[in-house]
Amino acid sequence: MNTTISARDLKIGMFVVEIDRPWTETPFMMQGFLIQNVDQLRALQRLCREVVIDRARSVGDQYSAKIIDKDAPLLGLDGKPRVHPDATESRIEAQRFLKVARSFKGKIHTKRQPHTPRIRGEDGRSRLESELLYSAPIVDDVYRVLRETRLAIDTNGSIDVARVDALVGEMASGVQRNPDALLWLTRLKRTDQYAYDHAVNVSVHAMVFARFVGLSGAEVRQLGLAGLLQDIGKVQIDYEVLSKPGPLDDREFEHVKAHVRNTVNLLRVHKDFDPAVLAIIAAHHERFDGTGYPRGLEGMSIPLAAEMAGIIDTYCAMTRERVYRGAVSSQRAMETLNQLRNTQFRDTLVDQFLQCIGLYPIGTLVELNTGEVGVVIQQNQVRRLQPRVLVLLAPDKTIERFPRTLDLLMQPQTADGEPYRIVQALPPNAHGIDPNDFYLV
């Protein structure tokens, strides 16, 4: 959805894909980037007469969804028509996904896959199952290095920042190939340690969000690294306070707030540590209305990446079980975030995050217009209301003995000749479906 405009009409939030001079003659290292501040805006206006922007990758008021003709034939990125697999192939696809997902139960992956998953021409992504197998040992290595990081802090040792950064880089590459696979792995690889699960969850969601709004590869990685490390300073907070099942009193809350300063101090001693990542970590608890901490920043004085990190931290915390509060569904968490628009978080960023996560996030149980119940196993980047679904229950809500996948984007037909569609999202554990006891065993 590219549009050529005069450089004088550029605005913060626009995604620039082309300029009227070589990129090497500009200070912009990335060929294609989101305008985030006045300095970038003025530099473009000084150097260029015309630029090409992509509204679909812009943010806030500058964002505009792609216009899609519902009657147009569905083409892949390779220009070839896409058709829905037949019933046999759909069942094979379901078994392929279930086999991979079930193989993760209680297993730690140590052996790396020899080849990077191939990017497919039809959708520009790697196959979900291939990416799950490839990225699983990377995620397990991340858990391992988080445990080693905690041990290093406890024993006054040194944090292996280079190792952490390298693993985040591998996860960022996986997010680029297939973001749904990394989101699935945050569910399939959960441990019983909230701190580690939350760190990985925030890191992956941060990279998915950064990629969605069109940040550069370097910025995606910075947000991923910040998400993984932003809470390591909690190691220096009293365990009794962190594990308290009820509300914190004022003194306890002040003690917990110190984790931001602790984290910055632990990382600042590494001379080569990226200052941009430190800036994100230092401000990820600041809030748009000035009610955050530690400095009480407000409005646009909060760095964009830090505000993004704050939204993701809040969303991931709400959707996980904690000692003082139960987990809520993704839908409920998004409703809460929506209520925080222009108070704790900028409205345009909240809107972008809700669009990124989608109405039916990975793992959401949904009821189809046939009465069947399925789980969303893959998002559709073009039409987010038409994800790929694994059918688990028959119309009478009995267990589907031969599960199959439905890619709603390709409008498979029901027995009545109507296109399959989702009629409602269901709460977790609806109809007794527990992912840990149902489709993953």
PDB file of N, CA and C in Angstrom, residues 69-147:
ATOM      1  N   ASP A  69     -10.206  -6.752  -2.047  1.00  0.00           N
ATOM      2  CA  ASP A  69     -11.429  -7.110  -2.752  1.00  0.00           C
ATOM      3  C   ASP A  69     -11.791  -8.543  -2.357  1.00  0.00           C
ATOM      4  N   LYS A  70     -12.923  -8.690  -1.647  1.00  0.00           N
ATOM      5  CA  LYS A  70     -13.287 -10.009  -1.147  1.00  0.00           C
ATOM      6  C   LYS A  70     -13.585 -10.995  -2.261  1.00  0.00           C
ATOM      7  N   ASP A  71     -13.912 -10.484  -3.447  1.00  0.00           N
ATOM      8  CA  ASP A  71     -14.229 -11.373  -4.558  1.00  0.00           C
ATOM      9  C   ASP A  71     -13.006 -11.704  -5.429  1.00  0.00           C
ATOM     10  N   ALA A  72     -11.901 -11.048  -5.147  1.00  0.00           N
ATOM     11  CA  ALA A  72     -10.709 -11.292  -5.962  1.00  0.00           C
ATOM     12  C   ALA A  72     -10.141 -12.677  -5.642  1.00  0.00           C
ATOM     13  N   PRO A  73      -9.581 -13.370  -6.639  1.00  0.00           N
ATOM     14  CA  PRO A  73      -8.986 -14.677  -6.361  1.00  0.00           C
ATOM     15  C   PRO A  73      -7.841 -14.530  -5.377  1.00  0.00           C
ATOM     16  N   LEU A  74      -7.722 -15.504  -4.483  1.00  0.00           N
ATOM     17  CA  LEU A  74      -6.684 -15.458  -3.467  1.00  0.00           C
ATOM     18  C   LEU A  74      -5.364 -15.915  -4.067  1.00  0.00           C
ATOM     19  N   LEU A  75      -4.388 -15.017  -4.061  1.00  0.00           N
ATOM     20  CA  LEU A  75      -3.083 -15.324  -4.618  1.00  0.00           C
ATOM     21  C   LEU A  75      -2.039 -15.343  -3.510  1.00  0.00           C
ATOM     22  N   GLY A  76      -1.055 -16.209  -3.656  1.00  0.00           N
ATOM     23  CA  GLY A  76       0.066 -16.209  -2.731  1.00  0.00           C
ATOM     24  C   GLY A  76       1.033 -15.106  -3.085  1.00  0.00           C
ATOM     25  N   LEU A  77       2.069 -14.953  -2.263  1.00  0.00           N
ATOM     26  CA  LEU A  77       3.071 -13.941  -2.554  1.00  0.00           C
ATOM     27  C   LEU A  77       3.814 -14.245  -3.840  1.00  0.00           C
ATOM     28  N   ASP A  78       3.780 -15.526  -4.245  1.00  0.00           N
ATOM     29  CA  ASP A  78       4.427 -15.904  -5.497  1.00  0.00           C
ATOM     30  C   ASP A  78       3.526 -15.669  -6.701  1.00  0.00           C
ATOM     31  N   GLY A  79       2.327 -15.105  -6.478  1.00  0.00           N
ATOM     32  CA  GLY A  79       1.418 -14.800  -7.575  1.00  0.00           C
ATOM     33  C   GLY A  79       0.566 -15.974  -8.022  1.00  0.00           C
ATOM     34  N   LYS A  80       0.742 -17.130  -7.413  1.00  0.00           N
ATOM     35  CA  LYS A  80      -0.020 -18.311  -7.809  1.00  0.00           C
ATOM     36  C   LYS A  80      -1.284 -18.429  -6.960  1.00  0.00           C
ATOM     37  N   PRO A  81      -2.391 -18.938  -7.543  1.00  0.00           N
ATOM     38  CA  PRO A  81      -3.630 -19.097  -6.773  1.00  0.00           C
ATOM     39  C   PRO A  81      -3.438 -20.061  -5.606  1.00  0.00           C
ATOM     40  N   ARG A  82      -4.078 -19.729  -4.483  1.00  0.00           N
ATOM     41  CA  ARG A  82      -4.002 -20.608  -3.316  1.00  0.00           C
ATOM     42  C   ARG A  82      -5.340 -21.326  -3.161  1.00  0.00           C
ATOM     43  N   VAL A  83      -5.302 -22.607  -2.931  1.00  0.00           N
ATOM     44  CA  VAL A  83      -6.520 -23.390  -2.730  1.00  0.00           C
ATOM     45  C   VAL A  83      -6.405 -24.140  -1.414  1.00  0.00           C
ATOM     46  N   HIS A  84      -7.571 -24.413  -0.827  1.00  0.00           N
ATOM     47  CA  HIS A  84      -7.563 -25.105   0.467  1.00  0.00           C
ATOM     48  C   HIS A  84      -7.238 -26.580   0.269  1.00  0.00           C
ATOM     49  N   PRO A  85      -6.430 -27.170   1.153  1.00  0.00           N
ATOM     50  CA  PRO A  85      -6.126 -28.600   1.034  1.00  0.00           C
ATOM     51  C   PRO A  85      -7.405 -29.428   1.122  1.00  0.00           C
ATOM     52  N   ASP A  86      -7.404 -30.606   0.503  1.00  0.00           N
ATOM     53  CA  ASP A  86      -8.578 -31.469   0.610  1.00  0.00           C
ATOM     54  C   ASP A  86      -8.642 -32.094   2.008  1.00  0.00           C
ATOM     55  N   ALA A  87      -9.711 -32.867   2.265  1.00  0.00           N
ATOM     56  CA  ALA A  87      -9.941 -33.398   3.616  1.00  0.00           C
ATOM     57  C   ALA A  87      -8.778 -34.256   4.096  1.00  0.00           C
ATOM     58  N   THR A  88      -8.245 -35.076   3.186  1.00  0.00           N
ATOM     59  CA  THR A  88      -7.139 -35.954   3.584  1.00  0.00           C
ATOM     60  C   THR A  88      -5.912 -35.146   3.973  1.00  0.00           C
ATOM     61  N   GLU A  89      -5.562 -34.183   3.147  1.00  0.00           N
ATOM     62  CA  GLU A  89      -4.385 -33.354   3.440  1.00  0.00           C
ATOM     63  C   GLU A  89      -4.599 -32.531   4.708  1.00  0.00           C
ATOM     64  N   SER A  90      -5.848 -32.072   4.943  1.00  0.00           N
ATOM     65  CA  SER A  90      -6.139 -31.299   6.150  1.00  0.00           C
ATOM     66  C   SER A  90      -5.918 -32.135   7.406  1.00  0.00           C
ATOM     67  N   ARG A  91      -6.289 -33.413   7.334  1.00  0.00           N
ATOM     68  CA  ARG A  91      -6.062 -34.302   8.488  1.00  0.00           C
ATOM     69  C   ARG A  91      -4.573 -34.592   8.662  1.00  0.00           C
ATOM     70  N   ILE A  92      -3.872 -34.737   7.551  1.00  0.00           N
ATOM     71  CA  ILE A  92      -2.416 -34.955   7.642  1.00  0.00           C
ATOM     72  C   ILE A  92      -1.744 -33.741   8.279  1.00  0.00           C
ATOM     73  N   GLU A  93      -2.189 -32.543   7.885  1.00  0.00           N
ATOM     74  CA  GLU A  93      -1.623 -31.317   8.461  1.00  0.00           C
ATOM     75  C   GLU A  93      -1.892 -31.256   9.962  1.00  0.00           C
ATOM     76  N   ALA A  94      -3.109 -31.653  10.368  1.00  0.00           N
ATOM     77  CA  ALA A  94      -3.448 -31.647  11.791  1.00  0.00           C
ATOM     78  C   ALA A  94      -2.553 -32.610  12.556  1.00  0.00           C
ATOM     79  N   GLN A  95      -2.375 -33.805  12.011  1.00  0.00           N
ATOM     80  CA  GLN A  95      -1.531 -34.779  12.696  1.00  0.00           C
ATOM     81  C   GLN A  95      -0.087 -34.306  12.755  1.00  0.00           C
ATOM     82  N   ARG A  96       0.351 -33.617  11.713  1.00  0.00           N
ATOM     83  CA  ARG A  96       1.728 -33.100  11.694  1.00  0.00           C
ATOM     84  C   ARG A  96       1.927 -32.097  12.827  1.00  0.00           C
ATOM     85  N   PHE A  97       0.944 -31.174  12.994  1.00  0.00           N
ATOM     86  CA  PHE A  97       1.059 -30.181  14.065  1.00  0.00           C
ATOM     87  C   PHE A  97       0.994 -30.849  15.436  1.00  0.00           C
ATOM     88  N   LEU A  98       0.013 -31.763  15.621  1.00  0.00           N
ATOM     89  CA  LEU A  98      -0.146 -32.416  16.927  1.00  0.00           C
ATOM     90  C   LEU A  98       1.091 -33.232  17.291  1.00  0.00           C
ATOM     91  N   LYS A  99       1.668 -33.881  16.321  1.00  0.00           N
ATOM     92  CA  LYS A  99       2.858 -34.697  16.593  1.00  0.00           C
ATOM     93  C   LYS A  99       4.010 -33.829  17.104  1.00  0.00           C
ATOM     94  N   VAL A 100       4.191 -32.682  16.453  1.00  0.00           N
ATOM     95  CA  VAL A 100       5.271 -31.788  16.879  1.00  0.00           C
ATOM     96  C   VAL A 100       4.964 -31.207  18.257  1.00  0.00           C
ATOM     97  N   ALA A 101       3.726 -30.728  18.450  1.00  0.00           N
ATOM     98  CA  ALA A 101       3.361 -30.100  19.729  1.00  0.00           C
ATOM     99  C   ALA A 101       3.487 -31.092  20.876  1.00  0.00           C
ATOM    100  N   ARG A 102       3.002 -32.315  20.661  1.00  0.00           N
ATOM    101  CA  ARG A 102       3.067 -33.314  21.722  1.00  0.00           C
ATOM    102  C   ARG A 102       4.500 -33.735  22.030  1.00  0.00           C
ATOM    103  N   SER A 103       5.375 -33.639  21.047  1.00  0.00           N
ATOM    104  CA  SER A 103       6.768 -34.052  21.272  1.00  0.00           C
ATOM    105  C   SER A 103       7.488 -33.105  22.217  1.00  0.00           C
ATOM    106  N   PHE A 104       6.911 -31.916  22.454  1.00  0.00           N
ATOM    107  CA  PHE A 104       7.559 -30.950  23.334  1.00  0.00           C
ATOM    108  C   PHE A 104       7.233 -31.191  24.806  1.00  0.00           C
ATOM    109  N   LYS A 105       6.197 -31.974  25.087  1.00  0.00           N
ATOM    110  CA  LYS A 105       5.714 -32.110  26.457  1.00  0.00           C
ATOM    111  C   LYS A 105       6.806 -32.694  27.363  1.00  0.00           C
ATOM    112  N   GLY A 106       7.237 -31.890  28.332  1.00  0.00           N
ATOM    113  CA  GLY A 106       8.221 -32.336  29.304  1.00  0.00           C
ATOM    114  C   GLY A 106       9.599 -32.596  28.738  1.00  0.00           C
ATOM    115  N   LYS A 107       9.870 -32.148  27.532  1.00  0.00           N
ATOM    116  CA  LYS A 107      11.157 -32.454  26.901  1.00  0.00           C
ATOM    117  C   LYS A 107      11.977 -31.176  26.713  1.00  0.00           C
ATOM    118  N   ILE A 108      13.261 -31.284  27.022  1.00  0.00           N
ATOM    119  CA  ILE A 108      14.182 -30.182  26.770  1.00  0.00           C
ATOM    120  C   ILE A 108      14.980 -30.521  25.521  1.00  0.00           C
ATOM    121  N   HIS A 109      14.979 -29.605  24.582  1.00  0.00           N
ATOM    122  CA  HIS A 109      15.662 -29.826  23.313  1.00  0.00           C
ATOM    123  C   HIS A 109      17.081 -29.266  23.380  1.00  0.00           C
ATOM    124  N   THR A 110      18.032 -30.081  23.090  1.00  0.00           N
ATOM    125  CA  THR A 110      19.435 -29.652  23.126  1.00  0.00           C
ATOM    126  C   THR A 110      20.094 -29.721  21.753  1.00  0.00           C
ATOM    127  N   LYS A 111      19.527 -30.508  20.849  1.00  0.00           N
ATOM    128  CA  LYS A 111      20.149 -30.703  19.545  1.00  0.00           C
ATOM    129  C   LYS A 111      19.599 -29.706  18.528  1.00  0.00           C
ATOM    130  N   ARG A 112      20.493 -28.905  17.971  1.00  0.00           N
ATOM    131  CA  ARG A 112      20.080 -27.921  16.989  1.00  0.00           C
ATOM    132  C   ARG A 112      19.798 -28.581  15.632  1.00  0.00           C
ATOM    133  N   GLN A 113      18.819 -28.028  14.928  1.00  0.00           N
ATOM    134  CA  GLN A 113      18.518 -28.486  13.572  1.00  0.00           C
ATOM    135  C   GLN A 113      19.601 -27.970  12.624  1.00  0.00           C
ATOM    136  N   PRO A 114      20.016 -28.785  11.660  1.00  0.00           N
ATOM    137  CA  PRO A 114      21.141 -28.373  10.804  1.00  0.00           C
ATOM    138  C   PRO A 114      20.802 -27.282   9.795  1.00  0.00           C
ATOM    139  N   HIS A 115      19.509 -27.191   9.414  1.00  0.00           N
ATOM    140  CA  HIS A 115      19.165 -26.252   8.344  1.00  0.00           C
ATOM    141  C   HIS A 115      18.082 -25.268   8.786  1.00  0.00           C
ATOM    142  N   THR A 116      18.253 -24.010   8.422  1.00  0.00           N
ATOM    143  CA  THR A 116      17.240 -22.996   8.709  1.00  0.00           C
ATOM    144  C   THR A 116      15.992 -23.285   7.877  1.00  0.00           C
ATOM    145  N   PRO A 117      14.800 -23.192   8.487  1.00  0.00           N
ATOM    146  CA  PRO A 117      13.563 -23.453   7.714  1.00  0.00           C
ATOM    147  C   PRO A 117      13.455 -22.579   6.472  1.00  0.00           C
ATOM    148  N   ARG A 118      12.975 -23.165   5.422  1.00  0.00           N
ATOM    149  CA  ARG A 118      12.834 -22.460   4.138  1.00  0.00           C
ATOM    150  C   ARG A 118      11.621 -21.520   4.164  1.00  0.00           C
ATOM    151  N   ILE A 119      11.790 -20.347   3.592  1.00  0.00           N
ATOM    152  CA  ILE A 119      10.675 -19.408   3.459  1.00  0.00           C
ATOM    153  C   ILE A 119       9.863 -19.807   2.231  1.00  0.00           C
ATOM    154  N   ARG A 120       8.574 -20.014   2.419  1.00  0.00           N
ATOM    155  CA  ARG A 120       7.718 -20.478   1.320  1.00  0.00           C
ATOM    156  C   ARG A 120       7.226 -19.305   0.482  1.00  0.00           C
ATOM    157  N   GLY A 121       7.122 -19.557  -0.804  1.00  0.00           N
ATOM    158  CA  GLY A 121       6.720 -18.496  -1.718  1.00  0.00           C
ATOM    159  C   GLY A 121       5.282 -18.074  -1.550  1.00  0.00           C
ATOM    160  N   GLU A 122       4.401 -19.002  -1.140  1.00  0.00           N
ATOM    161  CA  GLU A 122       2.973 -18.659  -1.113  1.00  0.00           C
ATOM    162  C   GLU A 122       2.612 -17.654  -0.025  1.00  0.00           C
ATOM    163  N   ASP A 123       3.299 -17.707   1.126  1.00  0.00           N
ATOM    164  CA  ASP A 123       2.939 -16.769   2.190  1.00  0.00           C
ATOM    165  C   ASP A 123       4.136 -16.038   2.783  1.00  0.00           C
ATOM    166  N   GLY A 124       5.310 -16.269   2.257  1.00  0.00           N
ATOM    167  CA  GLY A 124       6.488 -15.550   2.727  1.00  0.00           C
ATOM    168  C   GLY A 124       6.931 -15.944   4.119  1.00  0.00           C
ATOM    169  N   ARG A 125       6.459 -17.100   4.608  1.00  0.00           N
ATOM    170  CA  ARG A 125       6.840 -17.548   5.944  1.00  0.00           C
ATOM    171  C   ARG A 125       7.347 -18.984   5.894  1.00  0.00           C
ATOM    172  N   SER A 126       8.063 -19.381   6.940  1.00  0.00           N
ATOM    173  CA  SER A 126       8.468 -20.777   7.049  1.00  0.00           C
ATOM    174  C   SER A 126       7.275 -21.600   7.526  1.00  0.00           C
ATOM    175  N   ARG A 127       7.307 -22.895   7.255  1.00  0.00           N
ATOM    176  CA  ARG A 127       6.222 -23.764   7.723  1.00  0.00           C
ATOM    177  C   ARG A 127       6.217 -23.788   9.250  1.00  0.00           C
ATOM    178  N   LEU A 128       5.013 -23.727   9.846  1.00  0.00           N
ATOM    179  CA  LEU A 128       4.882 -23.630  11.299  1.00  0.00           C
ATOM    180  C   LEU A 128       5.607 -24.778  12.010  1.00  0.00           C
ATOM    181  N   GLU A 129       5.362 -26.001  11.575  1.00  0.00           N
ATOM    182  CA  GLU A 129       5.941 -27.155  12.265  1.00  0.00           C
ATOM    183  C   GLU A 129       7.459 -27.167  12.146  1.00  0.00           C
ATOM    184  N   SER A 130       7.982 -26.801  10.972  1.00  0.00           N
ATOM    185  CA  SER A 130       9.442 -26.755  10.780  1.00  0.00           C
ATOM    186  C   SER A 130      10.074 -25.704  11.684  1.00  0.00           C
ATOM    187  N   GLU A 131       9.395 -24.569  11.801  1.00  0.00           N
ATOM    188  CA  GLU A 131       9.934 -23.493  12.638  1.00  0.00           C
ATOM    189  C   GLU A 131       9.876 -23.871  14.113  1.00  0.00           C
ATOM    190  N   LEU A 132       8.813 -24.595  14.519  1.00  0.00           N
ATOM    191  CA  LEU A 132       8.729 -25.054  15.911  1.00  0.00           C
ATOM    192  C   LEU A 132       9.914 -25.947  16.242  1.00  0.00           C
ATOM    193  N   LEU A 133      10.212 -26.884  15.375  1.00  0.00           N
ATOM    194  CA  LEU A 133      11.318 -27.818  15.629  1.00  0.00           C
ATOM    195  C   LEU A 133      12.662 -27.089  15.612  1.00  0.00           C
ATOM    196  N   TYR A 134      12.804 -26.125  14.711  1.00  0.00           N
ATOM    197  CA  TYR A 134      14.082 -25.418  14.588  1.00  0.00           C
ATOM    198  C   TYR A 134      14.320 -24.505  15.796  1.00  0.00           C
ATOM    199  N   SER A 135      13.267 -23.813  16.243  1.00  0.00           N
ATOM    200  CA  SER A 135      13.442 -22.801  17.290  1.00  0.00           C
ATOM    201  C   SER A 135      13.347 -23.367  18.703  1.00  0.00           C
ATOM    202  N   ALA A 136      12.835 -24.600  18.854  1.00  0.00           N
ATOM    203  CA  ALA A 136      12.669 -25.170  20.200  1.00  0.00           C
ATOM    204  C   ALA A 136      13.992 -25.231  20.978  1.00  0.00           C
ATOM    205  N   PRO A 137      15.079 -25.737  20.414  1.00  0.00           N
ATOM    206  CA  PRO A 137      16.336 -25.749  21.184  1.00  0.00           C
ATOM    207  C   PRO A 137      16.881 -24.358  21.462  1.00  0.00           C
ATOM    208  N   ILE A 138      16.556 -23.394  20.619  1.00  0.00           N
ATOM    209  CA  ILE A 138      16.992 -22.011  20.867  1.00  0.00           C
ATOM    210  C   ILE A 138      16.288 -21.474  22.109  1.00  0.00           C
ATOM    211  N   VAL A 139      14.970 -21.728  22.180  1.00  0.00           N
ATOM    212  CA  VAL A 139      14.211 -21.251  23.344  1.00  0.00           C
ATOM    213  C   VAL A 139      14.679 -21.957  24.609  1.00  0.00           C
ATOM    214  N   ASP A 140      14.967 -23.254  24.515  1.00  0.00           N
ATOM    215  CA  ASP A 140      15.490 -23.958  25.698  1.00  0.00           C
ATOM    216  C   ASP A 140      16.841 -23.399  26.118  1.00  0.00           C
ATOM    217  N   ASP A 141      17.673 -23.004  25.153  1.00  0.00           N
ATOM    218  CA  ASP A 141      18.946 -22.354  25.486  1.00  0.00           C
ATOM    219  C   ASP A 141      18.707 -21.021  26.190  1.00  0.00           C
ATOM    220  N   VAL A 142      17.647 -20.308  25.781  1.00  0.00           N
ATOM    221  CA  VAL A 142      17.323 -19.037  26.438  1.00  0.00           C
ATOM    222  C   VAL A 142      16.964 -19.289  27.899  1.00  0.00           C
ATOM    223  N   TYR A 143      16.131 -20.309  28.149  1.00  0.00           N
ATOM    224  CA  TYR A 143      15.797 -20.645  29.546  1.00  0.00           C
ATOM    225  C   TYR A 143      17.061 -20.984  30.330  1.00  0.00           C
ATOM    226  N   ARG A 144      17.948 -21.715  29.695  1.00  0.00           N
ATOM    227  CA  ARG A 144      19.183 -22.135  30.374  1.00  0.00           C
ATOM    228  C   ARG A 144      20.034 -20.916  30.740  1.00  0.00           C
ATOM    229  N   VAL A 145      20.155 -19.981  29.808  1.00  0.00           N
ATOM    230  CA  VAL A 145      20.998 -18.819  30.074  1.00  0.00           C
ATOM    231  C   VAL A 145      20.348 -17.889  31.100  1.00  0.00           C
ATOM    232  N   LEU A 146      19.018 -17.892  31.168  1.00  0.00           N
ATOM    233  CA  LEU A 146      18.353 -17.102  32.216  1.00  0.00           C
ATOM    234  C   LEU A 146      18.672 -17.673  33.599  1.00  0.00           C
ATOM    235  N   ARG A 147      18.658 -18.993  33.704  1.00  0.00           N
ATOM    236  CA  ARG A 147      19.006 -19.612  34.997  1.00  0.00           C
ATOM    237  C   ARG A 147      20.461 -19.311  35.356  1.00  0.00           C
TER     238      ARG A 147
END
